[in-house]
Coordinates of C-alpha atoms in Angstrom, one line a residue:
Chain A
X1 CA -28.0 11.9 -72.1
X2 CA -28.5 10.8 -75.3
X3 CA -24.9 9.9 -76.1
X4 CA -24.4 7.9 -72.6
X5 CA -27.3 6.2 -73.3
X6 CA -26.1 5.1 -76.9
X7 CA -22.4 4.3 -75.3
X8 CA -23.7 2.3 -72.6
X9 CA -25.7 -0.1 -74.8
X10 CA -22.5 -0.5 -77.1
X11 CA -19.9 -1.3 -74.6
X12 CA -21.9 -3.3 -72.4
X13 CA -23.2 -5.3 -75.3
X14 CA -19.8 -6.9 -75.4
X15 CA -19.6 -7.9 -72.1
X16 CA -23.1 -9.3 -71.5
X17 CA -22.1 -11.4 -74.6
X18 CA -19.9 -13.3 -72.4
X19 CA -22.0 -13.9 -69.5
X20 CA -24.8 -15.9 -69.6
X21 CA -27.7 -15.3 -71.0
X22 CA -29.6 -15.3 -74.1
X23 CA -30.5 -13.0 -77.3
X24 CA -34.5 -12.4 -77.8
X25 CA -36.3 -10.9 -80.4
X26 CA -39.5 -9.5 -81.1
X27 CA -41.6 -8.2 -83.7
X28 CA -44.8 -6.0 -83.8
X29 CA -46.7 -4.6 -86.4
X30 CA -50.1 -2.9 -85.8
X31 CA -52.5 -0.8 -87.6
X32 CA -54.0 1.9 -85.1
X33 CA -56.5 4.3 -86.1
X34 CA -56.3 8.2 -84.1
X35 CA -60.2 10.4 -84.0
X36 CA -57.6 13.6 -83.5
X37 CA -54.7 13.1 -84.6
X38 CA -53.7 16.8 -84.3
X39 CA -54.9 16.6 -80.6
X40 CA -57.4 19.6 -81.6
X41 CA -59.8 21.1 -79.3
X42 CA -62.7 21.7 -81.8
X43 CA -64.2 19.6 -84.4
X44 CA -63.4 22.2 -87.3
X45 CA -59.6 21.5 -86.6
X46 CA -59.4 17.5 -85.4
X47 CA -59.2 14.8 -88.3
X48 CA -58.4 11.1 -88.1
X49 CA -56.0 8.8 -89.8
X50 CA -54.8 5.5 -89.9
X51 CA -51.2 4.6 -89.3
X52 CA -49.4 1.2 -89.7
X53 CA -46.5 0.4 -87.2
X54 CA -43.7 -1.6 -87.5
X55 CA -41.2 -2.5 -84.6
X56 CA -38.4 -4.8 -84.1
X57 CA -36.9 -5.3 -80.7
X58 CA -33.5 -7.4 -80.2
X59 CA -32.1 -7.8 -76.7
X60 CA -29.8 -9.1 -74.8
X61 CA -31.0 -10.8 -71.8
X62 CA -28.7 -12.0 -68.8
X63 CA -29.3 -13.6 -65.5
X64 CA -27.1 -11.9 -62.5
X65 CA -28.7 -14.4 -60.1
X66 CA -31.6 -16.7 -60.0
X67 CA -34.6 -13.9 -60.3
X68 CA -33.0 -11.3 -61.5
X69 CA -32.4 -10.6 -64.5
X70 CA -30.5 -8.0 -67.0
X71 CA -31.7 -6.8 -70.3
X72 CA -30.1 -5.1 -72.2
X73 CA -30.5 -4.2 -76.2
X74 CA -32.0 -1.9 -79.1
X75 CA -34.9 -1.0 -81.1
X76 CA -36.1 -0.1 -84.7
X77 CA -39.2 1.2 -85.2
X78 CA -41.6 3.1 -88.6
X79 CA -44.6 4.5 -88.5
X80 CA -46.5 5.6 -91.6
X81 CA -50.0 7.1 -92.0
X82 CA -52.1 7.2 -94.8
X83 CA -52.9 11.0 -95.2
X84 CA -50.6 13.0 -92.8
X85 CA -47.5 11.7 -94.4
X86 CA -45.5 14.5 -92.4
X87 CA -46.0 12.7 -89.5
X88 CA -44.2 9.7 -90.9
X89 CA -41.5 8.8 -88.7
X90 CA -38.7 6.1 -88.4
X91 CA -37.1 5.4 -84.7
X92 CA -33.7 4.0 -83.1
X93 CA -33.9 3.4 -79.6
X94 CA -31.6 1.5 -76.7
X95 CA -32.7 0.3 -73.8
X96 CA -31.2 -1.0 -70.8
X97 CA -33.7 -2.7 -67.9
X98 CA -33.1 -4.7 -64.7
X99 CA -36.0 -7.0 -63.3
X100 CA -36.5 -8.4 -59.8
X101 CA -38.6 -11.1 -59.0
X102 CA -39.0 -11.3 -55.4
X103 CA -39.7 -15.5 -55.1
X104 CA -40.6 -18.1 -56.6
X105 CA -43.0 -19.0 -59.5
X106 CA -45.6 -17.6 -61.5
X107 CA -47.2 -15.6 -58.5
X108 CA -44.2 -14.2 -57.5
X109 CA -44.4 -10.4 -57.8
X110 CA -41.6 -8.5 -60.2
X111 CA -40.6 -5.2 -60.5
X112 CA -38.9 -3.6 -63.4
X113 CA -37.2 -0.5 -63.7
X114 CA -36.2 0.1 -67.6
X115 CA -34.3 3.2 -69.3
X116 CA -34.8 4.0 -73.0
X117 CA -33.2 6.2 -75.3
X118 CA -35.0 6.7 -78.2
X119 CA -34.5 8.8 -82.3
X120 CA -36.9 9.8 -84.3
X121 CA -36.4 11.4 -87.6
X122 CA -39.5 12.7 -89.1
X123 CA -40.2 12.6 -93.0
X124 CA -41.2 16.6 -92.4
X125 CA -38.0 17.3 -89.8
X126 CA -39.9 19.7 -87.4
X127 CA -40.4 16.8 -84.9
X128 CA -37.1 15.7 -85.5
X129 CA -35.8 14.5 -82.0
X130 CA -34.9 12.2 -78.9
X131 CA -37.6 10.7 -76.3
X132 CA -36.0 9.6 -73.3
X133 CA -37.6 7.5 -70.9
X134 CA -37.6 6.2 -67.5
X135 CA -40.0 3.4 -66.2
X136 CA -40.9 1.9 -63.1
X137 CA -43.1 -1.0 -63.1
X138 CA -44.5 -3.8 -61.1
X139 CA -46.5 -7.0 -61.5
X140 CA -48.4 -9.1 -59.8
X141 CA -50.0 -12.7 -60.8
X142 CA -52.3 -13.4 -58.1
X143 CA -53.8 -16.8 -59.1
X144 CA -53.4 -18.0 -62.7
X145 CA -56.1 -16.3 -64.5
X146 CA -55.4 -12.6 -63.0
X147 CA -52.7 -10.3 -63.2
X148 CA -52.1 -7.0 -61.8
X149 CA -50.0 -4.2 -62.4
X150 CA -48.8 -0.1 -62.3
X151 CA -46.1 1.6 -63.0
X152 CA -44.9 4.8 -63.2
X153 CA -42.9 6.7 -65.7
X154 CA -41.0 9.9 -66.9
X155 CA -40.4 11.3 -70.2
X156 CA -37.8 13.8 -71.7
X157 CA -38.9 15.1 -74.9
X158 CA -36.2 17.1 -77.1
X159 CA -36.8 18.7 -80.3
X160 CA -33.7 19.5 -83.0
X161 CA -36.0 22.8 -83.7
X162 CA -35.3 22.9 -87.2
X163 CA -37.7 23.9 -89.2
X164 CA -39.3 25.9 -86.3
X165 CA -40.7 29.3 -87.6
X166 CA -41.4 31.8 -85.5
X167 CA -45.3 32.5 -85.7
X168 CA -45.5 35.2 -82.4
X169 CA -42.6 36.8 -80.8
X170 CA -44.3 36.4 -77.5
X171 CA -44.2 33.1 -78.1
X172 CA -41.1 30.6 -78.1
X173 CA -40.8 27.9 -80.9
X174 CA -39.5 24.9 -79.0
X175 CA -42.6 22.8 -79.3
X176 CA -41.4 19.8 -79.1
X177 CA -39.5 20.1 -75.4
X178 CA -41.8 18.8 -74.0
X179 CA -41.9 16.7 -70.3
X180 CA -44.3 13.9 -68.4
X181 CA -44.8 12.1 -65.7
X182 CA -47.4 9.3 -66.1
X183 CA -49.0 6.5 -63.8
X184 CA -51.0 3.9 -65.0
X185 CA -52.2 0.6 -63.6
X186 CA -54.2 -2.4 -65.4
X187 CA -55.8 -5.4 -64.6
X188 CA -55.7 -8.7 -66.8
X189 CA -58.0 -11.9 -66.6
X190 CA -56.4 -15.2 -68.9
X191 CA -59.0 -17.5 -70.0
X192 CA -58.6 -21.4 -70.0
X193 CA -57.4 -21.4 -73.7
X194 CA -55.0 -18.3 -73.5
X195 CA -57.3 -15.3 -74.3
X196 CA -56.4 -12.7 -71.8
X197 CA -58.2 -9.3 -71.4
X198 CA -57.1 -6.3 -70.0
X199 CA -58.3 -2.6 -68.6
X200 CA -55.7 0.1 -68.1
X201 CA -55.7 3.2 -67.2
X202 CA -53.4 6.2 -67.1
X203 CA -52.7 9.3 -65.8
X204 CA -50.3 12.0 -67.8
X205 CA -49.6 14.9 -66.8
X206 CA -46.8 17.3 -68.6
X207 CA -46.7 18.6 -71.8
X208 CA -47.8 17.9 -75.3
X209 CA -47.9 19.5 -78.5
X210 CA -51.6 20.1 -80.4
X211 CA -52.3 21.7 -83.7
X212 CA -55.0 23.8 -84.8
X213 CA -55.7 26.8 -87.2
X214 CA -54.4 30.0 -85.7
X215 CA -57.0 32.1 -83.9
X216 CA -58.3 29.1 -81.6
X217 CA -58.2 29.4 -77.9
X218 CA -54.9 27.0 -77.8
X219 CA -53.1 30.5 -78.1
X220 CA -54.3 31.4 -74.5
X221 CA -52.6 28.3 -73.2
X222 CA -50.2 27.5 -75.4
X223 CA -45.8 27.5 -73.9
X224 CA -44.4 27.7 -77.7
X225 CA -45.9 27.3 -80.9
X226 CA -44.6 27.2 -84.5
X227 CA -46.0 26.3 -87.4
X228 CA -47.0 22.9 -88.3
X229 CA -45.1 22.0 -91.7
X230 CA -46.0 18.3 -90.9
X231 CA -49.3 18.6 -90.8
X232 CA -49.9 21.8 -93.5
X233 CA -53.1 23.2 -94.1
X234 CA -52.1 26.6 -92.4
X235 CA -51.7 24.5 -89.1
X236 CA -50.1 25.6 -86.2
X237 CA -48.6 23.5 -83.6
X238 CA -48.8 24.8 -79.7
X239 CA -46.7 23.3 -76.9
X240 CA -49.4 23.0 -74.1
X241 CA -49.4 21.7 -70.7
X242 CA -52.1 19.2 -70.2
X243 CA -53.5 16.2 -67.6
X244 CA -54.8 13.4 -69.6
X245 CA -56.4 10.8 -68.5
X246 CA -56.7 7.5 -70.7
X247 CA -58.8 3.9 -70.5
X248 CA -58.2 1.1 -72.3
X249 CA -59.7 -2.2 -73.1
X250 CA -57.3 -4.9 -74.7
X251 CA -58.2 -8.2 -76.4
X252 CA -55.5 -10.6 -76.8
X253 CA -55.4 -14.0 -78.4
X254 CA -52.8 -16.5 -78.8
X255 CA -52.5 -17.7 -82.6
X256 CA -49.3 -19.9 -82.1
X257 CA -47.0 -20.8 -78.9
X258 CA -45.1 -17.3 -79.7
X259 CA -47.4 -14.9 -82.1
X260 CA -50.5 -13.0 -80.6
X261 CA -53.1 -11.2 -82.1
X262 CA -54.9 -8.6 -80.0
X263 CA -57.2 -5.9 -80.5
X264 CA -57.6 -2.5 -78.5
X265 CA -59.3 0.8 -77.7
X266 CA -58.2 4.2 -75.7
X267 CA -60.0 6.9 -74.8
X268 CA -58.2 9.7 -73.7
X269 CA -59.5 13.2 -72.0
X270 CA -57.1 15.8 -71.8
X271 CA -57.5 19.2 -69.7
X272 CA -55.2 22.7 -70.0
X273 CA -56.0 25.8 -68.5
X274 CA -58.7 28.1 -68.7
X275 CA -61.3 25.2 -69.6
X276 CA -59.2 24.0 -72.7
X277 CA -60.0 20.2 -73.0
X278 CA -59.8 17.7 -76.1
X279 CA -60.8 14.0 -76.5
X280 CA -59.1 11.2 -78.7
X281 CA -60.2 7.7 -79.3
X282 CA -57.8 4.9 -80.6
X283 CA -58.6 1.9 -81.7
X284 CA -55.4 -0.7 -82.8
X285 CA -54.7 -4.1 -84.3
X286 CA -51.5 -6.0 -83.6
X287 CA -50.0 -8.8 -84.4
X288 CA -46.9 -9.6 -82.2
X289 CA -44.0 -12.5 -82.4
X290 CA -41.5 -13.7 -80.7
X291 CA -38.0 -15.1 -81.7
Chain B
X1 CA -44.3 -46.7 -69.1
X2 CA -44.0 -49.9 -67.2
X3 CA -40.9 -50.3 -64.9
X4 CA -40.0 -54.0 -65.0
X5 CA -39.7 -56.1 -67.7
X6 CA -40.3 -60.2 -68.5
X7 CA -44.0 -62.0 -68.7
X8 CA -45.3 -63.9 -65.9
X9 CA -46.6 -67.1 -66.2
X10 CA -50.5 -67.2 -65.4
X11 CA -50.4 -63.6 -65.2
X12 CA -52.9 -61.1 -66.9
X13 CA -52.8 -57.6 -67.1
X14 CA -55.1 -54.4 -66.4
X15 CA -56.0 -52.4 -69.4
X16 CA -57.8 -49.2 -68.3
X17 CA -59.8 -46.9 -70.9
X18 CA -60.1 -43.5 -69.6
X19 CA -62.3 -40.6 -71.3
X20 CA -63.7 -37.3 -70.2
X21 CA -67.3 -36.5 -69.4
X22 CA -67.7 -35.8 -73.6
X23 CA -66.5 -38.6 -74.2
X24 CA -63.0 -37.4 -75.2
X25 CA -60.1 -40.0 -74.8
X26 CA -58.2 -38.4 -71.8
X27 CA -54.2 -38.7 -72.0
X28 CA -51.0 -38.2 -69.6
X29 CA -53.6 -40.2 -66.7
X30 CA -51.4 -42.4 -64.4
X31 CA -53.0 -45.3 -62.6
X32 CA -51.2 -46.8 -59.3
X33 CA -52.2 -50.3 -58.3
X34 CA -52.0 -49.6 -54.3
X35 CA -52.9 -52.4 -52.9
X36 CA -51.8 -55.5 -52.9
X37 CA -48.2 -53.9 -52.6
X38 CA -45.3 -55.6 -53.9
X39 CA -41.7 -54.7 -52.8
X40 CA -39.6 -52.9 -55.5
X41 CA -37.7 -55.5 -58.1
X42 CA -33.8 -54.9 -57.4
X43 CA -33.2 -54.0 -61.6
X44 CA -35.5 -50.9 -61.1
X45 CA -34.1 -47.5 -62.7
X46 CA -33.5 -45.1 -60.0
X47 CA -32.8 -42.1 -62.6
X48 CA -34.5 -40.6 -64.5
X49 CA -34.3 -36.9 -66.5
X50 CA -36.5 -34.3 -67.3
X51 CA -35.2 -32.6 -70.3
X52 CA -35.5 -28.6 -71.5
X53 CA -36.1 -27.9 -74.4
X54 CA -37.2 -25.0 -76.5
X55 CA -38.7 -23.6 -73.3
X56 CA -41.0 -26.3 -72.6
X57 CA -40.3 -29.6 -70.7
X58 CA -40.0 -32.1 -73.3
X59 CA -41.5 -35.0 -71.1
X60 CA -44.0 -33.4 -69.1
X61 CA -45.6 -36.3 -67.2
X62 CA -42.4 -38.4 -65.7
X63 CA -43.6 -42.2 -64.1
X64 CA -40.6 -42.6 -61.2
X65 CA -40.4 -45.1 -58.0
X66 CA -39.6 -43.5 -54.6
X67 CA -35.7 -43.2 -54.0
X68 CA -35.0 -42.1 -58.0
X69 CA -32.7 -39.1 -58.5
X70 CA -34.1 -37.1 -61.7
X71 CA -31.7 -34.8 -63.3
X72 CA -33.4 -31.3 -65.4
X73 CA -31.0 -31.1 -68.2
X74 CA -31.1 -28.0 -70.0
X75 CA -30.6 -28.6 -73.8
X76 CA -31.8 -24.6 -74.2
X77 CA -28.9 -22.1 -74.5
X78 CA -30.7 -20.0 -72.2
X79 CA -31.2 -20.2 -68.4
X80 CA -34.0 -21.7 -66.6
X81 CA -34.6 -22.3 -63.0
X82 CA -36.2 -25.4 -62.4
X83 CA -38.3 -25.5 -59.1
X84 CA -41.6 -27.4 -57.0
X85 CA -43.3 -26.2 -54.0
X86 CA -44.7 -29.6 -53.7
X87 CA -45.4 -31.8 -50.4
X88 CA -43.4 -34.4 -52.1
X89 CA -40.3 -32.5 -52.9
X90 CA -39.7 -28.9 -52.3
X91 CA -36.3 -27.5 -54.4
X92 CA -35.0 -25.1 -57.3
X93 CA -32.2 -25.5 -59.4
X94 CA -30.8 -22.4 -61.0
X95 CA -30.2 -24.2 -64.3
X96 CA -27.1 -22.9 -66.9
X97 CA -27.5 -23.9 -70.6
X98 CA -25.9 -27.4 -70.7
X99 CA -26.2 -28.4 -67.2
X100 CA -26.6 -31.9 -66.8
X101 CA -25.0 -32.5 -63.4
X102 CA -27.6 -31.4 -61.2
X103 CA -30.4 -34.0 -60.1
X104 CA -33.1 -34.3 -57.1
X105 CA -33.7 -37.1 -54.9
X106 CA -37.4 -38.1 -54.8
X107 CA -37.7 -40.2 -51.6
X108 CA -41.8 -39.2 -50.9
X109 CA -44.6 -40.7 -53.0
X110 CA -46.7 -38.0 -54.3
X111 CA -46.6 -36.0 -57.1
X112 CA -44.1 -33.3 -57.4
X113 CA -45.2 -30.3 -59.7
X114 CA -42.2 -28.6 -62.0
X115 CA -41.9 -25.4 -62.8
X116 CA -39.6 -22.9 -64.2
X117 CA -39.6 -19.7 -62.7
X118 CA -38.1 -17.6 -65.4
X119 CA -40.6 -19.3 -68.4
X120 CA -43.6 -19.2 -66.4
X121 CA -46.2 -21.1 -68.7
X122 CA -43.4 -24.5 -68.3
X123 CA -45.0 -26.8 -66.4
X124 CA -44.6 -30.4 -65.9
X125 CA -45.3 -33.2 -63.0
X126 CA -43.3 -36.1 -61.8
X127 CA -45.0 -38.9 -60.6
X128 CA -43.4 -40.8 -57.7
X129 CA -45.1 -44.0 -56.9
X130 CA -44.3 -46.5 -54.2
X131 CA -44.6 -49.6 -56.4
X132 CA -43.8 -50.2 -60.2
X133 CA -47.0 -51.3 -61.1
X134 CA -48.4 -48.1 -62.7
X135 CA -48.7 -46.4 -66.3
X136 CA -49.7 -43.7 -68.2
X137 CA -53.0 -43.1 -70.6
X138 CA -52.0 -42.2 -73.8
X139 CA -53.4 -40.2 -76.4
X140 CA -56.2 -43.0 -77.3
X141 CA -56.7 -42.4 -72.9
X142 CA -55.6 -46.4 -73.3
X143 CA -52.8 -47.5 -70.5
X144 CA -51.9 -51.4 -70.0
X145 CA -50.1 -52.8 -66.6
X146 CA -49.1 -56.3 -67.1
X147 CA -47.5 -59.2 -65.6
X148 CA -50.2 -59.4 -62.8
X149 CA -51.1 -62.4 -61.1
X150 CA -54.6 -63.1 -60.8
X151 CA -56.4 -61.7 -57.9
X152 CA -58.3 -58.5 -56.3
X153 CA -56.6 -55.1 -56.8
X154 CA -57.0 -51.9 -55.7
X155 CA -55.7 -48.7 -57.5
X156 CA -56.1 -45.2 -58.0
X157 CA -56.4 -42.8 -60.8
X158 CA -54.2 -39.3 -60.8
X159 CA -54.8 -36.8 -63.3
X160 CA -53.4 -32.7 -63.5
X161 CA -57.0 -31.4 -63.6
X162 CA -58.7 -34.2 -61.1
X163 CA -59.7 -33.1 -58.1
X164 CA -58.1 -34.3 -55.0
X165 CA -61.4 -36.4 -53.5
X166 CA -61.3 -38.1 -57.2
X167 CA -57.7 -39.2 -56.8
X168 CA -58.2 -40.6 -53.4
X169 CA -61.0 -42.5 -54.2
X170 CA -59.9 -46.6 -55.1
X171 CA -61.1 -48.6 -57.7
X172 CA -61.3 -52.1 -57.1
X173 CA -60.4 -54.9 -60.0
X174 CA -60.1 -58.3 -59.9
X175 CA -57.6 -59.8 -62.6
X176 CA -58.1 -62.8 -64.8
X177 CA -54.9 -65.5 -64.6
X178 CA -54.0 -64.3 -68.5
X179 CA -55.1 -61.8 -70.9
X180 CA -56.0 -58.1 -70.1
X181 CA -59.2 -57.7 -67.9
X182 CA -60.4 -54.2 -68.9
X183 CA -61.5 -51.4 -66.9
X184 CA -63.0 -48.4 -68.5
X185 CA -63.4 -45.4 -66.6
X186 CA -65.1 -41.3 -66.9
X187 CA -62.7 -38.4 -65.7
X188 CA -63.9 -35.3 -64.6
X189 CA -61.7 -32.7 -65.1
X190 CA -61.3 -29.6 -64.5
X191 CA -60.5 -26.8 -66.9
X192 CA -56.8 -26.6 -68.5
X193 CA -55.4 -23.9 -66.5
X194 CA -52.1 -23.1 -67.5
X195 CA -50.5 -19.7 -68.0
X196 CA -50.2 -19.1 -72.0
X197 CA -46.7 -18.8 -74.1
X198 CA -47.3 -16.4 -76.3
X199 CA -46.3 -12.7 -75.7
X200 CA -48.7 -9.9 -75.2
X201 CA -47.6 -7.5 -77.5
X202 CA -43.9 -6.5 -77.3
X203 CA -44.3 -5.6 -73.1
X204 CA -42.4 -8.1 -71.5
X205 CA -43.7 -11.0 -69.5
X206 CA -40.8 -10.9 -67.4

């Protein structure tokens, strides 16, 4: 899948050239700060960091007729933290969307579907893999100040498995195979002035990979496990099957015609079997601009 | 923006001062004179053009008589699709980089209200007035009509963020046979609603 995803951005690139449309670009960088970044169940195994992000988008963007549009390009993407350098990671995506608008004008509603295809290469190679993505979306302006939305999404995680030692026989190491369907829906209120806040929340539910020292009750949950080079410390990752829920709060400010600033903060509550829950908080700082 | 050209003789002219309730010069005003009403001069531009440009309409506020065909030239080298929901002129123009060719009638008074359906924060209005006697504030919220004989005259005052029962409402002026008789006058406006540029994060807009 990965291939085809890759070959389809390539030789359609070419083509939407021709047509018309126009190139856009985009650049993010945010500093985010994770409560449990191991996604541990007790407090003798969670720790926080702090990561910087950097992510440039470039796309091709193409009209097929008035209200619907084509869009069609790549993604780089690093992520560095400042402790768990294993976790380090760099990412090449591709991304191919397609965007109705069904009338007229700001209050029109749109719906999205977009298909991503995404690399990571890890600085410690045991998460080493692709994360494929498919999204539905829809928006809805319903007078100037608010805008509503949902969407719903699934995600194909594939680890290379390198690096994957075998901790339990019982157990298989493919951690990071991992598989979710999420829903989410937000709500958005612009202020005279451009300030916009929004509330999201999502719903996950699939699989996800936490770490912990062995001994911990993730064992009596857990799909795979291996040992966590990444993180160290005698770590062990599990593969888990979990339902998270997540809220968010998002501040965003206009600083010029095409940069933002905006500030945020998730909770997130996730649930496994026999009683196994864990809690993260993120908080994040972004600065975004358009080309 | 005046339409005609040439003084009168023993003719004065209406300077109107316009601020906001704090005081605050208030620009892009038009003011009409409605009554008495004088047929249209035969030299009168009947086009007119509302350029694109770097996603924003580059003259937001166009002054145009009834019957003037205004053209949306993109000057972007990206689509945009022009288009009004407006009592005065309902259309949309699917809009090509470099299209110049395609133009609109106006043949209502009113004001027509501009949009661009794939850039939603563009925005921009097209005043269509039955006589040529009518200007724009500018950013001191100072606008002058000249050439007017002296007599009683009746006009109104149209702004984006008035409300309707303040643009219906006349204001009467009688005009001195030379020099400009002026008229100051407090706007209130509503807030500047209009939907923001600048991205939220890297999620598309569109």
């Amino acid at each position: 899948m990965r291939k085809q995803a890759l070959l389809i951005v390539f030789f359609l690139a070419p083509a939407l050239q021709a047509a018309p449309g126009a190139w856009e670009a985009g650049l993010a960088a945010t500093v985010a700060y994770d409560d449990n970044l191991p996604r541990a169940v007790d407090a003798a195994n969670d720790f926080g960091d702090l990561a910087t992000d950097l992510e440039a988008q470039l796309e091709r963007v193409t009209a097929l007729q008035p209200g619907r549009w084509l869009r069609v390009g790549g993604s780089l993407q690093g992520k560095a933290h400042r402790d768990t350098r294993g976790l380090d990671h760099l990412g090449i995506g591709a991304q191919i969307g397609l965007t109705q608008k069904f009338g007229l004008g700001a209050l029109a509603p749109r719906v999205s579907l977009q298909l991503e295809s995404n690399r990571l290469q890890f600085r410690n190679v045991l998460r080493d893999g692709w994360l494929h993505r498919a999204r539905l979306g829809i928006d809805r302006r319903t007078s100037l100040p608010w805008q509503f939305g949902g969407h719903v999404a699934r995600e194909w995680r594939r680890g290379d498995g390198r690096r994957a030692d075998v901790v339990n026989p019982a157990f298989g190491t493919a951690v990071f195979d991992q598989n979710n369907v999420e829903l989410g829906a937000y709500a958005q209120y612009e202020f005279s002035g451009g300030a916009r806040l929004r509330t999201s929340c999502r719903y996950r539910d699939g699989q996800t990979d936490s770490s912990a020292r062995p001994g911990g009750v993730l064992r009596n949950v857990a799909q795979a496990i291996t040992r966590d080079s990444a993180i160290g410390q005698g770590y062990v990752v599990y593969r888990v099957a979990v339902r998270t829920l997540g809220c968010a709060a998002d501040v965003d400010l206009p600083l010029t015609d095409d940069t933002s600033m905006g500030l945020g903060v998730e909770r997130l509550e996730s649930n496994a079997r026999a009683g196994v829950r864990y809690e993260r908080n993120l908080l994040r700082l972004q600065i975004t601009h358009r080309f | 923006m005046q339409l005609f050209c040439g003084a009168l003789a023993n003719a004065g002219a209406l300077e109107v001062t316009l601020v906001d309730k704090a005081g605050k010069p208030v620009a892009d005003a038009v003011v009409e004179i409605v009554s008495p009403v004088v047929p249209l001069p035969a030299n009168v531009p009947l086009t007119a053009s509302m350029d694109q440009i770097d996603k924003e309409f580059v003259n937001p506020l166009l002054l145009v008589v009834v019957g003037t065909r205004v053209s949306f030239p993109n000057k972007d080298n990206i689509h945009h699709h022009v288009y009004s929901f407006s009592e005065a002129k309902t259309f949309e123009l699917p809009l090509w980089t470099g299209n110049n060719t395609k133009s609109v009638l106006l043949d209502k008074p009113g004001v027509v209200v501009v949009g661009c359906n794939v850039h939603d924060w563009m925005q921009g209005h097209i005043y269509v007035a039955a006589t040529q006697r009518m200007a724009k504030s500018d950013a001191r919220g100072k606008l002058l009509i000249p050439n007017l004989p002296a007599g009683g005259y009746a006009f109104r005052i149209w702004h984006a963020r008035l409300k309707a029962s303040d643009i219906s409402k006349l204001h009467n002026v009688v005009i001195e046979d030379r020099g400009n008789t002026a008229y100051p006058a407090t706007l209130e406006l509503g807030r500047d609603r209009r939907i923001r540029r600048a991205p939220s994060g890297l999620a598309r807009d569109y």
